[in-house]
Amino acid sequence: MILMLITRKSLINILKEKNCVEDVQAIYALSAVGVDWAYKMTDSWFKDGEIGYYLMQKDFGNFAQCKDVKMEIVNNKTDLEPKFCRFSMQLGNNPALLSLGLCLPSSCTTPKNNELLRTPYNISDIFSSKIECEFERPFWKSKAAIAAFVVSCIFFLLVLIGTFLDLIGAEETAAKFFICFSFKTNANNVLNTQHSKNSIQCLHGIRAITIMWVVLGHTYSDTPGYISNILQKMTTINNLAFQAISAATVSVDTFFVLSGFLTTLLFLINIQKLRPKVFILYYLHRVIRLTPVFAIVLMIEICFVKFIPYGPYSVERDDFVKTCESSWWKHLLFIHNFFSAKVLEVKK
């Protein structure tokens, strides 16, 4: 463990903006004399006593308390609002080893400049540090979000039309196109438990077990990363029962095997009928099946997800969105496996 003592005072001293430092110091002075709103604001910071000599630790303070503060006059300013910020320290490009929550006045934060440190808080030129603050992101000011919302509305309208035509039993050629989007028809297909006599029934059991494993892994795999003192994570991940979660990353390999097996089986069954033209249609069919759903998932991640998070971990969610924004086309063309894994890393 690296010996490091980080206090509130030490962080205030390295804030970049002079007005920001003066406002924070004024808030602490008001807190010291018992001003209620100022005390609530300073109390929502990380606790000095809990940080102590731990480097690998997370203490986000009290996010809700910070956001609920109604600030009054500070240095003759009446328009200040509380902003939740996060101080983080990391080793190289690795995830943050230390994350601390701060409640700063809006004079300290701007959307275009989230790095608020006057000088890097470096240790032996190995560790780097920064402060990032959450800020308002109006949904209707994002062109990408508006475009994605319009596309979503079109899909929703197609579902409504298709479901209505399906319920009234329309059989016209045009109606059949819309019925492809029918909620009734698609729900019946998804929930139907009947199978053909030529199906391999054991594969259904393998799918069921695997999907439960995937859900289990996704539910608990990130939990150790949110433990306040990350050193406790070592005890958790070494537990025998946790190995099912630690090894859950390979659970999706089962679906790769099943997909390859079924594709090969269908190919061998129809090999006598296959001609060059059929080969092209064979691959085209796979692309048409996968691409629309995959594109919708990417659209949701890039255009909507950044407006959803609200809490101390919203900054971390932004990192995932930035990754998709920079490499979405590689995934949509199914060529991401031909690129270095670094293309998936978020630029710090």
mmCIF file of C-alpha atoms in Angstrom, residues 201-329:
data_model
loop_
_atom_site.group_PDB
_atom_site.id
_atom_site.type_symbol
_atom_site.label_atom_id
_atom_site.label_comp_id
_atom_site.label_asym_id
_atom_site.label_seq_id
_atom_site.Cartn_x
_atom_site.Cartn_y
_atom_site.Cartn_z
ATOM 1 C CA GLN A 201 -33.813 -30.047 -27.649
ATOM 2 C CA CYS A 202 -30.743 -30.186 -25.418
ATOM 3 C CA LEU A 203 -29.633 -26.841 -26.875
ATOM 4 C CA HIS A 204 -32.590 -25.146 -25.176
ATOM 5 C CA GLY A 205 -31.314 -26.272 -21.777
ATOM 6 C CA ILE A 206 -27.797 -25.095 -22.592
ATOM 7 C CA ARG A 207 -29.168 -21.691 -23.595
ATOM 8 C CA ALA A 208 -31.235 -21.406 -20.396
ATOM 9 C CA ILE A 209 -28.311 -22.280 -18.120
ATOM 10 C CA THR A 210 -25.979 -19.962 -20.010
ATOM 11 C CA ILE A 211 -28.314 -16.971 -19.965
ATOM 12 C CA MET A 212 -28.764 -17.373 -16.193
ATOM 13 C CA TRP A 213 -24.979 -17.411 -15.856
ATOM 14 C CA VAL A 214 -24.690 -14.265 -17.999
ATOM 15 C CA VAL A 215 -27.306 -12.447 -15.893
ATOM 16 C CA LEU A 216 -25.572 -13.534 -12.679
ATOM 17 C CA GLY A 217 -22.212 -12.331 -13.962
ATOM 18 C CA HIS A 218 -23.490 -8.944 -15.110
ATOM 19 C CA THR A 219 -25.373 -8.436 -11.852
ATOM 20 C CA TYR A 220 -22.394 -8.938 -9.558
ATOM 21 C CA SER A 221 -19.218 -8.587 -11.629
ATOM 22 C CA ASP A 222 -18.991 -4.799 -11.209
ATOM 23 C CA THR A 223 -19.903 -4.795 -7.526
ATOM 24 C CA PRO A 224 -16.302 -5.024 -6.204
ATOM 25 C CA GLY A 225 -15.477 -1.864 -8.151
ATOM 26 C CA TYR A 226 -17.955 0.087 -6.040
ATOM 27 C CA ILE A 227 -16.689 -1.080 -2.653
ATOM 28 C CA SER A 228 -15.670 1.972 -0.629
ATOM 29 C CA ASN A 229 -12.301 0.519 0.316
ATOM 30 C CA ILE A 230 -11.212 -1.352 -2.791
ATOM 31 C CA LEU A 231 -8.648 -3.295 -0.782
ATOM 32 C CA GLN A 232 -11.606 -5.298 0.514
ATOM 33 C CA LYS A 233 -12.186 -6.444 -3.044
ATOM 34 C CA MET A 234 -9.293 -8.867 -2.756
ATOM 35 C CA THR A 235 -11.101 -10.745 -0.004
ATOM 36 C CA THR A 236 -14.299 -10.858 -2.040
ATOM 37 C CA ILE A 237 -12.877 -12.097 -5.338
ATOM 38 C CA ASN A 238 -10.830 -14.813 -3.624
ATOM 39 C CA ASN A 239 -13.971 -16.350 -2.155
ATOM 40 C CA LEU A 240 -14.731 -19.746 -3.720
ATOM 41 C CA ALA A 241 -18.393 -18.903 -4.353
ATOM 42 C CA PHE A 242 -17.357 -15.769 -6.252
ATOM 43 C CA GLN A 243 -15.489 -17.784 -8.875
ATOM 44 C CA ALA A 244 -18.712 -18.348 -10.822
ATOM 45 C CA ILE A 245 -18.857 -14.575 -11.222
ATOM 46 C CA SER A 246 -15.145 -14.069 -11.846
ATOM 47 C CA ALA A 247 -15.273 -16.661 -14.633
ATOM 48 C CA ALA A 248 -18.552 -15.392 -16.095
ATOM 49 C CA THR A 249 -16.679 -13.568 -18.846
ATOM 50 C CA VAL A 250 -16.413 -16.863 -20.733
ATOM 51 C CA SER A 251 -20.126 -17.616 -20.422
ATOM 52 C CA VAL A 252 -20.882 -15.902 -23.727
ATOM 53 C CA ASP A 253 -18.509 -18.333 -25.440
ATOM 54 C CA THR A 254 -21.308 -20.886 -25.145
ATOM 55 C CA PHE A 255 -23.439 -18.790 -27.482
ATOM 56 C CA PHE A 256 -20.545 -18.556 -29.928
ATOM 57 C CA VAL A 257 -20.300 -22.341 -29.929
ATOM 58 C CA LEU A 258 -24.060 -22.791 -30.361
ATOM 59 C CA SER A 259 -24.193 -20.236 -33.158
ATOM 60 C CA GLY A 260 -21.294 -21.862 -34.968
ATOM 61 C CA PHE A 261 -22.745 -25.330 -34.460
ATOM 62 C CA LEU A 262 -26.200 -24.428 -35.808
ATOM 63 C CA THR A 263 -24.748 -22.482 -38.733
ATOM 64 C CA THR A 264 -22.545 -25.422 -39.675
ATOM 65 C CA LEU A 265 -25.416 -27.879 -39.243
ATOM 66 C CA LEU A 266 -27.688 -25.917 -41.567
ATOM 67 C CA PHE A 267 -24.852 -25.597 -44.053
ATOM 68 C CA LEU A 268 -24.239 -29.362 -44.104
ATOM 69 C CA ILE A 269 -27.955 -30.125 -44.432
ATOM 70 C CA ASN A 270 -28.311 -27.820 -47.433
ATOM 71 C CA ILE A 271 -24.866 -28.274 -48.971
ATOM 72 C CA GLN A 272 -26.268 -30.050 -52.024
ATOM 73 C CA LYS A 273 -28.551 -27.107 -52.782
ATOM 74 C CA LEU A 274 -25.951 -24.390 -52.307
ATOM 75 C CA ARG A 275 -24.774 -22.410 -55.323
ATOM 76 C CA PRO A 276 -22.536 -19.303 -55.483
ATOM 77 C CA LYS A 277 -25.586 -17.033 -55.438
ATOM 78 C CA VAL A 278 -27.003 -18.863 -52.446
ATOM 79 C CA PHE A 279 -23.703 -18.429 -50.577
ATOM 80 C CA ILE A 280 -23.997 -14.653 -50.945
ATOM 81 C CA LEU A 281 -27.610 -14.690 -49.773
ATOM 82 C CA TYR A 282 -26.589 -16.948 -46.891
ATOM 83 C CA TYR A 283 -24.186 -14.353 -45.450
ATOM 84 C CA LEU A 284 -26.463 -11.453 -46.375
ATOM 85 C CA HIS A 285 -29.246 -13.050 -44.354
ATOM 86 C CA ARG A 286 -26.996 -13.214 -41.289
ATOM 87 C CA VAL A 287 -26.004 -9.555 -41.640
ATOM 88 C CA ILE A 288 -29.607 -8.412 -42.080
ATOM 89 C CA ARG A 289 -30.655 -10.346 -38.970
ATOM 90 C CA LEU A 290 -27.908 -8.960 -36.736
ATOM 91 C CA THR A 291 -27.260 -5.397 -37.917
ATOM 92 C CA PRO A 292 -30.591 -3.643 -37.140
ATOM 93 C CA VAL A 293 -30.719 -4.834 -33.528
ATOM 94 C CA PHE A 294 -27.016 -4.123 -33.016
ATOM 95 C CA ALA A 295 -27.442 -0.631 -34.514
ATOM 96 C CA ILE A 296 -30.320 0.123 -32.135
ATOM 97 C CA VAL A 297 -28.217 -0.952 -29.136
ATOM 98 C CA LEU A 298 -25.376 1.333 -30.273
ATOM 99 C CA MET A 299 -27.846 4.180 -30.833
ATOM 100 C CA ILE A 300 -29.211 3.828 -27.302
ATOM 101 C CA GLU A 301 -25.710 3.729 -25.800
ATOM 102 C CA ILE A 302 -24.438 6.756 -27.726
ATOM 103 C CA CYS A 303 -27.514 8.988 -27.808
ATOM 104 C CA PHE A 304 -29.567 8.188 -24.704
ATOM 105 C CA VAL A 305 -27.436 6.649 -21.956
ATOM 106 C CA LYS A 306 -25.497 9.827 -21.157
ATOM 107 C CA PHE A 307 -28.774 11.522 -20.207
ATOM 108 C CA ILE A 308 -29.882 8.690 -17.921
ATOM 109 C CA PRO A 309 -27.221 8.500 -15.153
ATOM 110 C CA TYR A 310 -27.847 10.664 -12.146
ATOM 111 C CA GLY A 311 -25.547 10.077 -9.232
ATOM 112 C CA PRO A 312 -21.907 9.911 -8.192
ATOM 113 C CA TYR A 313 -21.111 7.316 -10.871
ATOM 114 C CA SER A 314 -22.457 9.349 -13.800
ATOM 115 C CA VAL A 315 -18.917 10.468 -14.687
ATOM 116 C CA GLU A 316 -17.862 6.840 -15.096
ATOM 117 C CA ARG A 317 -20.862 6.192 -17.357
ATOM 118 C CA ASP A 318 -19.665 9.033 -19.591
ATOM 119 C CA ASP A 319 -16.443 7.091 -20.198
ATOM 120 C CA PHE A 320 -18.379 4.178 -21.699
ATOM 121 C CA VAL A 321 -20.345 6.545 -23.938
ATOM 122 C CA LYS A 322 -17.148 8.167 -25.213
ATOM 123 C CA THR A 323 -15.835 4.737 -26.156
ATOM 124 C CA CYS A 324 -18.907 4.022 -28.293
ATOM 125 C CA GLU A 325 -18.826 7.481 -29.850
ATOM 126 C CA SER A 326 -15.286 6.945 -31.122
ATOM 127 C CA SER A 327 -15.558 3.344 -32.344
ATOM 128 C CA TRP A 328 -19.227 2.694 -33.213
ATOM 129 C CA TRP A 329 -18.564 2.328 -36.944
#
